C-alpha positions as a printed NumPy array, in Angstrom:
array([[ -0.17 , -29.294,  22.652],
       [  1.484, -26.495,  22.562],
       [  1.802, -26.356,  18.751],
       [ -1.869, -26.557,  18.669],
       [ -1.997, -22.952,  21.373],
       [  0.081, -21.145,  18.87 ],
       [ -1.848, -22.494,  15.451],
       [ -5.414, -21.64 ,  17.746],
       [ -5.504, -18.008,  16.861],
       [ -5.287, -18.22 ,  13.363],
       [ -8.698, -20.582,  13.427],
       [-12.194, -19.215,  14.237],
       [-15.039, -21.687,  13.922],
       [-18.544, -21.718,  13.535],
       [-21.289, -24.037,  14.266],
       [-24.016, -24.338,  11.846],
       [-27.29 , -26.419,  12.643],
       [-28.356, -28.113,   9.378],
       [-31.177, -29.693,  10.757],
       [-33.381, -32.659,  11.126],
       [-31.825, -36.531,   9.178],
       [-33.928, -37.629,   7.167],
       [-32.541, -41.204,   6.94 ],
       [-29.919, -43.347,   8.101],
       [-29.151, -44.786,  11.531],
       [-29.435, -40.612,  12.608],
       [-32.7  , -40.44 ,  11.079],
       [-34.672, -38.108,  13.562],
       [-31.728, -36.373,  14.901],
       [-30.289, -33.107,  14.542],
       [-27.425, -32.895,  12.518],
       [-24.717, -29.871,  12.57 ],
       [-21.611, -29.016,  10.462],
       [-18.472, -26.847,  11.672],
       [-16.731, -24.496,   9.907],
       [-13.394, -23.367,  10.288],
       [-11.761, -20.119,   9.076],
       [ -8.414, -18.791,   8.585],
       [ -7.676, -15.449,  10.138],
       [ -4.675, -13.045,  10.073],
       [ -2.226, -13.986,  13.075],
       [ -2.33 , -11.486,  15.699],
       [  0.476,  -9.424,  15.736],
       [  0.885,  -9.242,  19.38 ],
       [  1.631, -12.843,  19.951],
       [  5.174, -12.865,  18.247],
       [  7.331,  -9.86 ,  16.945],
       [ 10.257, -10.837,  15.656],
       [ 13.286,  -8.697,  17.202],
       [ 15.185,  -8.889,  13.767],
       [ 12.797,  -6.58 ,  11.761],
       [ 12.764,  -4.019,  14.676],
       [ 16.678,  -4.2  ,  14.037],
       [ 16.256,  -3.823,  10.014],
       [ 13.715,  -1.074,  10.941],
       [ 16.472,   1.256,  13.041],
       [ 19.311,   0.083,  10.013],
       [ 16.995,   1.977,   7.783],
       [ 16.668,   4.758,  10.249],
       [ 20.283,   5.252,  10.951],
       [ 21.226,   5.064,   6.497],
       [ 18.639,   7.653,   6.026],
       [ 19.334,   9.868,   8.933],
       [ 22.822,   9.284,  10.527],
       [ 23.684,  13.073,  10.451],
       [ 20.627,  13.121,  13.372],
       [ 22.596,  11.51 ,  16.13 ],
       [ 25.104,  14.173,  16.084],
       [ 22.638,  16.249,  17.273],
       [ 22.516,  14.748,  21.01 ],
       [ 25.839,  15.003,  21.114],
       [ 26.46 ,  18.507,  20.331],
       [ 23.845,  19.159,  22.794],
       [ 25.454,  17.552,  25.572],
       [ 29.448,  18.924,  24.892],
       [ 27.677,  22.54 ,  24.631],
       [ 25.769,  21.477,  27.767],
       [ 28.798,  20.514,  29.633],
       [ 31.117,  23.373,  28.322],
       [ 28.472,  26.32 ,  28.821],
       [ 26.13 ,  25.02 ,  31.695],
       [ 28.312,  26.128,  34.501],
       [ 29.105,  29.622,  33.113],
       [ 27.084,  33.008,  33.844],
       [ 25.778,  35.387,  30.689],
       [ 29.113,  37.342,  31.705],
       [ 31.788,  34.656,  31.837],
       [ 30.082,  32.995,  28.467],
       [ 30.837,  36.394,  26.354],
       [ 33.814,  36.845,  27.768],
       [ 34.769,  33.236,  26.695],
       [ 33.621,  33.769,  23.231],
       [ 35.325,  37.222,  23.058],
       [ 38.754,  35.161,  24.211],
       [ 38.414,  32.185,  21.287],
       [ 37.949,  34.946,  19.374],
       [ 41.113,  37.093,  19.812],
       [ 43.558,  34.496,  20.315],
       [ 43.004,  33.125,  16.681],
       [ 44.622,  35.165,  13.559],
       [ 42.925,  35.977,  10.349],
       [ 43.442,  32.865,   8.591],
       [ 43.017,  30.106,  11.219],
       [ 39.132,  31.701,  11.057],
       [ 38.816,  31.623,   7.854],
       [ 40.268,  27.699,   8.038],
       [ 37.934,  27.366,   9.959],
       [ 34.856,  29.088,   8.404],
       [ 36.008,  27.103,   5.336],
       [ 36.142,  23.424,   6.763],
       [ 32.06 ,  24.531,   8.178],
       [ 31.449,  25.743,   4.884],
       [ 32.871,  22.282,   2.958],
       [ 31.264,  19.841,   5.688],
       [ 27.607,  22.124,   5.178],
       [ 28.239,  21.36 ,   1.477],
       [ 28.824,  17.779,   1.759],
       [ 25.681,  17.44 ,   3.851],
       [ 23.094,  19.067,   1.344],
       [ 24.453,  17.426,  -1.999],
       [ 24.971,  13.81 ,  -0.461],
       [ 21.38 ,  14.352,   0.897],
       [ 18.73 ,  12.402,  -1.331],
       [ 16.642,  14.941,  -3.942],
       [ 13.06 ,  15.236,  -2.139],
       [ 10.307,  13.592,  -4.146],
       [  7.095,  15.299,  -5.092],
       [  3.792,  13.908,  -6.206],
       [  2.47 ,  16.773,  -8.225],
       [ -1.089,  14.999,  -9.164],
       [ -2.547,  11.853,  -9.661],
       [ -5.564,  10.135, -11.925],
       [ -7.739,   7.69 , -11.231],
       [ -9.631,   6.263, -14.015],
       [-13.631,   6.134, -14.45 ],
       [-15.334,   3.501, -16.39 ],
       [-18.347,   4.505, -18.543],
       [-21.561,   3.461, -16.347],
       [-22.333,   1.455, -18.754],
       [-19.603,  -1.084, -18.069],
       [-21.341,  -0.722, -14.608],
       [-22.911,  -3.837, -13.07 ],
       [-24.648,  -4.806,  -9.823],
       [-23.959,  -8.097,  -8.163],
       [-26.898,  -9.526,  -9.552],
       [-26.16 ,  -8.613, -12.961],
       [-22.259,  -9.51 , -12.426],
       [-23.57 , -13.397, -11.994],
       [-26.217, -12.995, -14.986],
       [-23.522, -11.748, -16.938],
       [-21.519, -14.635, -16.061],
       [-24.627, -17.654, -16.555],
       [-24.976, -15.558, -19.794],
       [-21.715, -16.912, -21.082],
       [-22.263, -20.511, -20.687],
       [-18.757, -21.064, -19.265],
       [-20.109, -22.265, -16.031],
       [-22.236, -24.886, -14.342],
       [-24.651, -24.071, -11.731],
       [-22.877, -24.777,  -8.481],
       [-20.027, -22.635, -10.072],
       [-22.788, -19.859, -10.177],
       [-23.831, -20.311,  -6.708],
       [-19.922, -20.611,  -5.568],
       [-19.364, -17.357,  -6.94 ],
       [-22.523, -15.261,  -5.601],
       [-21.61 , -16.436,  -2.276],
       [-18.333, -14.856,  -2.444],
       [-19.556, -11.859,  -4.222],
       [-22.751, -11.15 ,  -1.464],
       [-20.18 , -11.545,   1.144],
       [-17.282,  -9.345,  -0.548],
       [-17.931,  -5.833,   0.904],
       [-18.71 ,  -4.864,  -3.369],
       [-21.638,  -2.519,  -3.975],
       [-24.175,  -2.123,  -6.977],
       [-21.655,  -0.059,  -9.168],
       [-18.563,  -1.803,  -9.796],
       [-17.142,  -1.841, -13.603],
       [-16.364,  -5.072, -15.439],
       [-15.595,  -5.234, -19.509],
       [-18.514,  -6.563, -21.96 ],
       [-17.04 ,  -9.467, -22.745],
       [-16.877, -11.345, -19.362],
       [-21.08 , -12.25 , -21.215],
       [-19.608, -13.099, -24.257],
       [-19.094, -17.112, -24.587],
       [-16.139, -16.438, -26.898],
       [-12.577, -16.48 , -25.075],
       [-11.952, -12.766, -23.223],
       [ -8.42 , -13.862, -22.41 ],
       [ -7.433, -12.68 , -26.186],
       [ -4.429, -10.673, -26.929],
       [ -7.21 ,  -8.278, -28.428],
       [ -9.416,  -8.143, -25.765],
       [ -6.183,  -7.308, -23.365],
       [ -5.304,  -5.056, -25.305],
       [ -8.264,  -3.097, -26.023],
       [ -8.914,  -3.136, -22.409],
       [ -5.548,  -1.484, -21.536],
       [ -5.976,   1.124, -24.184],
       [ -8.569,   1.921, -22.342],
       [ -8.233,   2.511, -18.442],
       [ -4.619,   3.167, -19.174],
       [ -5.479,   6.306, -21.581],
       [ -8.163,   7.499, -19.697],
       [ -6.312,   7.836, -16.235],
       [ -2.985,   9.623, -18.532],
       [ -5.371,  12.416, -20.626],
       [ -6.993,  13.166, -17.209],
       [ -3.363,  13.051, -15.512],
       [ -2.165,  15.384, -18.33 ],
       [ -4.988,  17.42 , -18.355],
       [ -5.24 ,  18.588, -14.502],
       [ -1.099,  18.625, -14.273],
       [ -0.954,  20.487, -17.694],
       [  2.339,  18.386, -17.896],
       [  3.176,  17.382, -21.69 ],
       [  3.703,  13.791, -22.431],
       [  7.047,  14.941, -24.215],
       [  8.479,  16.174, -20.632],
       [  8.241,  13.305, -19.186],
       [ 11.342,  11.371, -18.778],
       [ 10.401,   7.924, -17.127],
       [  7.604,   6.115, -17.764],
       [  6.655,   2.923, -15.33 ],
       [  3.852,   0.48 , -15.826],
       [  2.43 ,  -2.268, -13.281],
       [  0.257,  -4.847, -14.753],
       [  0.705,  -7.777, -13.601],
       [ -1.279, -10.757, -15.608],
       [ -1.536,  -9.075, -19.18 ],
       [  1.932,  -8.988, -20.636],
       [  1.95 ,  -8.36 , -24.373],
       [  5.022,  -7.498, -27.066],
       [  5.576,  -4.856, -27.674],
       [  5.132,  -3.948, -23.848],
       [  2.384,  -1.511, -22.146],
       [  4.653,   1.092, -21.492],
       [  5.45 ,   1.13 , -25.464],
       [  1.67 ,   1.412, -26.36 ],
       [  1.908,   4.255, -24.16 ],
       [  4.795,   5.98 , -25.842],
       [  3.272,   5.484, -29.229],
       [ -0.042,   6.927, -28.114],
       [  1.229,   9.818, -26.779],
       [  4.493,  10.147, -28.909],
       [  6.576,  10.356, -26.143],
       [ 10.318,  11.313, -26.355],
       [ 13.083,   8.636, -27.638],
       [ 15.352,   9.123, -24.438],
       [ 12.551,   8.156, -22.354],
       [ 13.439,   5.556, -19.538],
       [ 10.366,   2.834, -19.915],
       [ 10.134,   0.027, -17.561],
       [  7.209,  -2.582, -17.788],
       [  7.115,  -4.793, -14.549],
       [  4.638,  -7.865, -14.802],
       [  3.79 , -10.911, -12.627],
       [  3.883,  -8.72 ,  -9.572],
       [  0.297,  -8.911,  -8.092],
       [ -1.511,  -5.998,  -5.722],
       [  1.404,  -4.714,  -4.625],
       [  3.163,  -3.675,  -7.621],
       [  1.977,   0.118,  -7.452],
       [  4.229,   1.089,  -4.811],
       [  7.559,  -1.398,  -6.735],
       [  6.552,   0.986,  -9.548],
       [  6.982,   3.959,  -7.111],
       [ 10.01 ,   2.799,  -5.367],
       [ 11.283,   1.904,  -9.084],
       [ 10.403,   5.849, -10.057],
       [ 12.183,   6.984,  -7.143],
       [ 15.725,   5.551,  -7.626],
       [ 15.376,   6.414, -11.065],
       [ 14.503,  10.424, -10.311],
       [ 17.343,   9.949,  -7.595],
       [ 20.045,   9.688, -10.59 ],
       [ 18.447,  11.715, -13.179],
       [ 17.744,  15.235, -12.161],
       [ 15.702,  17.586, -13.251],
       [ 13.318,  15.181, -14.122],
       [  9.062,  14.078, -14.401],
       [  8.525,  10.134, -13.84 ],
       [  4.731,   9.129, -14.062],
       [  3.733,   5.549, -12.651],
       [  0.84 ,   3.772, -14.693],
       [ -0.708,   1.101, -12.663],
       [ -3.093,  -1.643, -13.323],
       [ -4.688,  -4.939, -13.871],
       [ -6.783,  -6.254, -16.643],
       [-10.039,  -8.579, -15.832],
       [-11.185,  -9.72 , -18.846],
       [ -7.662, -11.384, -19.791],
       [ -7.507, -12.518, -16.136],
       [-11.181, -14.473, -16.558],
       [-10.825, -17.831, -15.176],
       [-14.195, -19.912, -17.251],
       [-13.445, -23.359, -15.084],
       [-14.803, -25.248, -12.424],
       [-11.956, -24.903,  -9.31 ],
       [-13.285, -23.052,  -7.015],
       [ -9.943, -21.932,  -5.585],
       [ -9.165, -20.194,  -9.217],
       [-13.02 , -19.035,  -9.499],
       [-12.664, -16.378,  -6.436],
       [-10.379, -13.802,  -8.752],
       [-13.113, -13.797, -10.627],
       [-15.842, -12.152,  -7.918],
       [-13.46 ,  -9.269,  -6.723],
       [-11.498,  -8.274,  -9.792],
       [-12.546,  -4.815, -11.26 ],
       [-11.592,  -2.581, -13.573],
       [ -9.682,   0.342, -12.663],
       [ -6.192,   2.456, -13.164],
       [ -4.022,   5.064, -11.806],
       [ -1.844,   7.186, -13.018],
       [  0.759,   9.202, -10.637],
       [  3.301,  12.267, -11.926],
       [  6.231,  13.11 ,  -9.675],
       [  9.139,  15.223,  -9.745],
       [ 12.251,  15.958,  -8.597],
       [ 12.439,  19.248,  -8.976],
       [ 12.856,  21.656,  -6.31 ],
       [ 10.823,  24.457,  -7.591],
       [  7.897,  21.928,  -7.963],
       [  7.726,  22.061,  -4.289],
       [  5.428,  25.154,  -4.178],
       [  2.648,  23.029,  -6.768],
       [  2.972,  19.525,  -5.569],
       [  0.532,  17.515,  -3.344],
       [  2.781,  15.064,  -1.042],
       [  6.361,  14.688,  -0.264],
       [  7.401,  11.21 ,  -0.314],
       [  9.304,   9.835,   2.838],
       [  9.488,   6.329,   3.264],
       [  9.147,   3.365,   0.972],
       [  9.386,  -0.216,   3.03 ],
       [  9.182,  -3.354,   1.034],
       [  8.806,  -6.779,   2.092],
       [  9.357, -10.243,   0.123],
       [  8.539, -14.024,   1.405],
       [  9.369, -15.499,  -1.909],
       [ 12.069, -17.128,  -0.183],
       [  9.115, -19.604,   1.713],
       [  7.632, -22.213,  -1.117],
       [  4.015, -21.141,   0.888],
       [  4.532, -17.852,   0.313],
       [  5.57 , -17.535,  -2.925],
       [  2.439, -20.133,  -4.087],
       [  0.079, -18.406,  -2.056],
       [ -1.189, -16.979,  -5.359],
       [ -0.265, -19.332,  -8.729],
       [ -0.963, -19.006, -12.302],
       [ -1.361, -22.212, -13.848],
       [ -3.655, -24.165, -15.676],
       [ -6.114, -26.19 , -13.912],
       [ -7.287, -30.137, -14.844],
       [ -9.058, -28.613, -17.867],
       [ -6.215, -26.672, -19.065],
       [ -8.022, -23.535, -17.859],
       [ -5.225, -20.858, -16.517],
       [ -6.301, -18.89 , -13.846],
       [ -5.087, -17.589, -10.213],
       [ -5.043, -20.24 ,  -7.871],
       [ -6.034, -18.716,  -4.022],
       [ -4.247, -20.855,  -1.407],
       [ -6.227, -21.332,   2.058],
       [ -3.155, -20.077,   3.544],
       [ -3.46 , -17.018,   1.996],
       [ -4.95 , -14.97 ,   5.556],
       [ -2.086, -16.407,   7.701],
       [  0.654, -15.808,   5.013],
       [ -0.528, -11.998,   4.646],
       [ -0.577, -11.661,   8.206],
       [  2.942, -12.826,   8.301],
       [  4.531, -10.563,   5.702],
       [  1.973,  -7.691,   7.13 ],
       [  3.401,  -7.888,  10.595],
       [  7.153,  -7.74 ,   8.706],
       [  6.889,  -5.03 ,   7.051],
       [  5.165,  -2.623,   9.764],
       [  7.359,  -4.019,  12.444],
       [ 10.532,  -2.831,   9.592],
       [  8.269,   0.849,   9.005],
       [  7.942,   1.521,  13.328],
       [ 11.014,   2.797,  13.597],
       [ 11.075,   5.566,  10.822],
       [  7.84 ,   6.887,  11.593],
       [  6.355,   6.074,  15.814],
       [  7.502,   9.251,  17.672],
       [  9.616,   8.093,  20.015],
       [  7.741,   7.978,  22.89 ],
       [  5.898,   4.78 ,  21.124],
       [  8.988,   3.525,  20.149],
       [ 10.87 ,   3.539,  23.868],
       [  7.792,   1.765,  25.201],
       [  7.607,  -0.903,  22.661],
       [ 11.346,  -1.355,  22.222],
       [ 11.63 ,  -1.858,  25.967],
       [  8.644,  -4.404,  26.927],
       [ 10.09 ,  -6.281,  23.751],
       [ 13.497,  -6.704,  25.174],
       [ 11.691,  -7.409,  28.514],
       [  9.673, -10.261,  26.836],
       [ 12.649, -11.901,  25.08 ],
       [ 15.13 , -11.677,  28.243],
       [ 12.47 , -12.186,  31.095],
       [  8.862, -13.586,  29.47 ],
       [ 10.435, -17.389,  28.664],
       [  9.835, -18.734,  32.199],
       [  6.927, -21.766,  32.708],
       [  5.205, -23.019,  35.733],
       [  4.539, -26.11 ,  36.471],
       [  3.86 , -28.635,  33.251],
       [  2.1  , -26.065,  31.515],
       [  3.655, -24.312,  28.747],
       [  5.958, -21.386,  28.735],
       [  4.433, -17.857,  29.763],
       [  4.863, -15.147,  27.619],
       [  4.209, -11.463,  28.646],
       [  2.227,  -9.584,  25.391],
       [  4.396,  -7.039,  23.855],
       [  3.527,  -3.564,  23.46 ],
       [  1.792,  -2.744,  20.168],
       [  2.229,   0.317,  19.242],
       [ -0.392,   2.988,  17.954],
       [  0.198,   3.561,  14.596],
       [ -2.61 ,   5.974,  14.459],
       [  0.019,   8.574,  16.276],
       [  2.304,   8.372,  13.033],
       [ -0.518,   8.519,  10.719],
       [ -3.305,  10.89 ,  10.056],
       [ -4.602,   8.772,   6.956],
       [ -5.033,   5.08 ,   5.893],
       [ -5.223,   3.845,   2.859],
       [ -4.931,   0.047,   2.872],
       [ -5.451,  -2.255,  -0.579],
       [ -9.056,  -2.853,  -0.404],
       [ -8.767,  -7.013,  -1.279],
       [-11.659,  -8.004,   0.62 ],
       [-14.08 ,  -7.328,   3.711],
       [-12.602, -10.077,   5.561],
       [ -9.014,  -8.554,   5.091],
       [-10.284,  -4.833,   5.927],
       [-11.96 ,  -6.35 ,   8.87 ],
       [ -8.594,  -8.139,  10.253],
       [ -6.609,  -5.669,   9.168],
       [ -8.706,  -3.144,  11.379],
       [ -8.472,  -5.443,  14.531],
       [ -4.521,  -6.009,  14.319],
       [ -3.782,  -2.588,  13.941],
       [ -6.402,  -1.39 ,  15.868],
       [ -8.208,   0.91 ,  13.495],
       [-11.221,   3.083,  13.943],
       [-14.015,   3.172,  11.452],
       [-12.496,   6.683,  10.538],
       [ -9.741,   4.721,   9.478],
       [-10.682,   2.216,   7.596],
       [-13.251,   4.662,   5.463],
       [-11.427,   5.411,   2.855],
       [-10.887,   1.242,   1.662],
       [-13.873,   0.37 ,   2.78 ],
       [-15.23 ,   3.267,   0.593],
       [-13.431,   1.933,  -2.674],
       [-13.845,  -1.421,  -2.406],
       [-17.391,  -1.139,  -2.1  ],
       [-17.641,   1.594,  -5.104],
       [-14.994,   0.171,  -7.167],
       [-14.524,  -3.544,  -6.092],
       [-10.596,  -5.105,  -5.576],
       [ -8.823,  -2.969,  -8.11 ],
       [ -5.244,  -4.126,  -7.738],
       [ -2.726,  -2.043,  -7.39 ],
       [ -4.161,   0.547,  -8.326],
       [ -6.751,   1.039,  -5.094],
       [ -4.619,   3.005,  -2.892],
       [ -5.143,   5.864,  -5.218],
       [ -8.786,   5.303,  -5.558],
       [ -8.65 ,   5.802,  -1.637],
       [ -6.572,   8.943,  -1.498],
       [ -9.115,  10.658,  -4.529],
       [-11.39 ,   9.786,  -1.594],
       [ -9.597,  11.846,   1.204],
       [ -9.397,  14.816,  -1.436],
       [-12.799,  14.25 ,  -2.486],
       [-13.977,  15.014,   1.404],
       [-11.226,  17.089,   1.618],
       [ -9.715,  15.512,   4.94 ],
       [ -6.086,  16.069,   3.819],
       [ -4.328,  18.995,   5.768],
       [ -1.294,  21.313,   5.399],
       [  1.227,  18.354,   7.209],
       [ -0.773,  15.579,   7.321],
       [  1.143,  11.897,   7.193],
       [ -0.717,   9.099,   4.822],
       [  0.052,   5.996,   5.079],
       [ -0.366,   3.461,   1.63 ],
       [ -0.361,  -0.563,   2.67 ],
       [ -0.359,  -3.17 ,  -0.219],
       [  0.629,  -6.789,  -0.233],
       [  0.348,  -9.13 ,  -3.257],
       [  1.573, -12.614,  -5.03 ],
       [  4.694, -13.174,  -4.183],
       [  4.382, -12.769,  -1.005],
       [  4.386,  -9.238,  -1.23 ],
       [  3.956,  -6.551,   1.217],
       [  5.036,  -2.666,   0.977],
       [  4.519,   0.704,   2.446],
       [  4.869,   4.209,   1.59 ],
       [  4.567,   7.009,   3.633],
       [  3.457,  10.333,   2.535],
       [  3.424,  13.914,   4.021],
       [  1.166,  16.284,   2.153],
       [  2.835,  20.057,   1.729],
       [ -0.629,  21.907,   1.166],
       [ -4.057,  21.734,   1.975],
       [ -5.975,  19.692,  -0.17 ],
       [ -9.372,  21.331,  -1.738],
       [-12.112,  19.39 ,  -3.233],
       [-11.742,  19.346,  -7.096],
       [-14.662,  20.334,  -9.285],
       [-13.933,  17.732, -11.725],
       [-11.27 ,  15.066, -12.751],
       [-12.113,  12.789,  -9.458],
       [-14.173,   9.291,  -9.666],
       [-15.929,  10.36 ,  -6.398],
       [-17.553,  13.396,  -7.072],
       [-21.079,  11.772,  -8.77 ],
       [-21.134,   9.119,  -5.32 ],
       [-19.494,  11.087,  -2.226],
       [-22.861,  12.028,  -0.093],
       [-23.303,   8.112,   0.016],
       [-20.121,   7.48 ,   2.124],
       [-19.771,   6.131,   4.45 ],
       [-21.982,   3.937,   4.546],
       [-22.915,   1.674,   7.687],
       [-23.555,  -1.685,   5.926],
       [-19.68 ,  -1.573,   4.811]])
């Protein structure tokens, strides 16, 4: 029984009246069919204390020098509150005069060599300088009606495959103006190494001569080079297509990370990071992307058909630096990067499969699980990110009823099942000015926005992109911050917050804190020919 109370929550069901039997020993009778769904756990019914632990281990690596600060305070407290302005200067003028010449300058020199130590061991600050976000041509653009003609077109799929997939794709969140490649009509095979190829060359180029274009950065200074894709692997790799194009520099540092799912963009970042941490001096750019045509699934499982409605095309391409005179031209200063991994759970890490299906097909596999298991490594990985970023009156309050819950919540009454207080959640909107969570789904958006608690303000930006631009990997978080700029909603100080999860199971933040105001560009921005339409109610 009570394993059934805990499961409840991640069920909602629906009763659908299918009406009258026609025959049978029901004939005459009305009939009805229930459907159950899979939801994202609610994060208040468990937090587990070992993450809020990880979360402060993080704090105190990244910021240890901040708890001398309290004490300082409180032996200058004690050694200065009892004194008047008169005694106090007199004091001083005392340590003064009973010290000669050189046990100052000892002195001045230790404060000196412990000021030093503090700036060079501190980590080089991180600047985003710009960012691209590819544009198809409109006309790779389709409407959802035209996205399953396309798709009867090819004669790869029967009819209740048809009907599967405009189910999925009415109920998707997807607007009239989403991009996918020709060939997806074509009744040849798309998942070619020419078609992938093709297809990179051209959402990968696009986003880097826009990048290059509004950063006025040359491809020669650039020093690392990262790509995310994660299905479309070729030899030589799609960071070397990139260096040939552009002729890039032979002590560039290229890195080509595959197999990764939604959630590679920010691995890429956190990858880009370290690197920039040991090379000074130094321009990284982060390519990142997911081809659709090479990911087109032309079988019958209907578990490896729903890639197939969301997929869209789409890149990004992000230049930072290191550099501490870039601070007065960059965008964002990165401050927090938390990843989370549940490969270690066989669910988890087949959550999301490639493999061939009965027909030797090779496609994604979607597990049912998938809501619950995202909910799980979601609730990880902001339970990790609270403590680096809730101001700490958030923090005290949740820390405490959680340590209430665990020492005093256990008891039960009676023979029904233990009692458990519900912990304090808390408001993540007080750490964060801006959102910008992977736009997968509508159903995902929507449970997202009821764990967290999210307004509609929130939520505008992916609910924005993925009905403009459809599930575009890892690359969407991008798409959604074009969108802040676009309606110029980013202020001098302002904290965004960037959410992905992916195959694996994957789920990582990164937290960014803009330097500048943020204008409205005239040009190089994939929301400029659309913005008067959002938001939009229906999404």
């Amino acid at each position: 029984m009570s394993n059934m109370a805990g499961e409840q929550h991640l069920l909602s069901t629906e009763i659908v009246n299918r009406g009258i039997e026609s025959s049978g020993p029901d004939a005459g009778s009305l009939t009805f069919s229930v459907r159950v769904r899979r939801r994202l756990p609610d994060f208040v019914q468990s937090v587990n204390l070992k993450y809020v632990k990880l979360g402060y281990h993080y704090l105190i690596n990244h910021g240890i020098y901040l708890a001398t600060i309290p004490l300082l305070v409180l032996v200058f407290s004690a050694e200065v509150g009892s004194l008047s302005r008169e005694e106090l200067w007199r004091k001083i003028w005392d340590s003064t005069t009973r010290y000669d010449l050189a046990t100052v300058l000892a002195f001045l020199g230790v404060f000196v060599f412990t000021l030093s130590v503090y700036f060079m061991s501190r980590p080089r600050p991180i600047y985003l300088l710009d960012f691209a976000c590819f544009k198809p041509d409109d006309e790779l653009k389709v409407t959802k009606d035209q996205f399953i003609e396309h798709a009867r077109k090819s004669g790869k799929f029967e009819e209740p495959s048809l009907e599967f997939m405009k189910r999925i794709v009415d109920s998707s969140g997807m607007g009239d103006e989403t991009y996918v490649p020709r060939s997806i009509a074509a009744p040849e095979n798309t998942a070619t190494m020419k078609e992938g190829r093709d297809e990179a060359s051209t959402v990968m180029f696009g986003a880097l001569d826009e990048l290059f274009e509004k950063s006025r950065i040359r491809p020669k200074d650039v020093g690392i080079l990262v790509v995310n894709c994660s299905i479309f692997n070729p030899t030589p790799s799609l960071s070397a297509m990139i260096i040939n194009h552009y002729k890039m520099r032979g002590n560039i540092l290229s890195f080509n990370l595959g197999g990764m799912g939604c959630s590679a963009g920010i691995i890429g970042l956190d990858l880009a990071r370290d690197m920039l941490q040991a090379n000074p001096n130094n321009y990284a750019v982060v390519v990142s992307t997911e081809m659709v045509a090479y990911n087109w699934y032309p079988g019958k499982e209907r578990s490896m058909l729903i890639p197939n409605c969301f997929f869209r095309m789409g890149c990004s391409a992000v230049l930072l630096s290191n550099r501490r005179r870039d601070y007065r031209r960059a965008k964002y200063r990165l401050e927090h990067i938390v990843r989370t991994h549940k490969g270690a759970d066989d669910r988890s890490f087949r959550s999301v499969y490639q493999e061939e299906d009965s027909q030797k097909f090779k496609g994604l596999r979607i597990s049912k699980d998938l809501a619950e298991i995202g909910g799980d490594a979601l609730k990880t990985n902001i339970t990790t990110l609270g403590p680096l970023v809730l101001p700490f009156s958030e923090q005290l309050i949740f820390f405490a009823t959680l340590i209430w819950r665990h020492m005093f919540g256990g008891g039960s009454k009676g023979d029904q099942a233990p009692t458990h207080p519900k912990p304090y959640i808390p408001d993540y909107k007080l750490a964060f000015e801006h959102f910008c969570v992977h736009a997968a789904s509508k159903t995902v958006l929507n449970e997202l926005q009821r764990n967290l608690e999210l307004s509609e303000k929130n939520m505008e930006p992916s609910r924005a992109t993925l009905h403009r631009f459809g599930n575009i990997s890892s690359s969407s978080i991008w798409y959604e911050l074009a969108y802040l700029e676009a309606k110029e909603k980013v202020k001098r100080g302002d904290r965004i917050w960037q959410l992905t999860f992916g195959s694996g199971f994957k789920c990582n933040s990164a937290v960014w804190k803009s330097v500048r105001r943020v204008k409205r560009p005239s040009r190089n921005n994939p929301w400029l020919d659309c913005l008067e339409r959002y938001p939009q109610q229906e999404i």
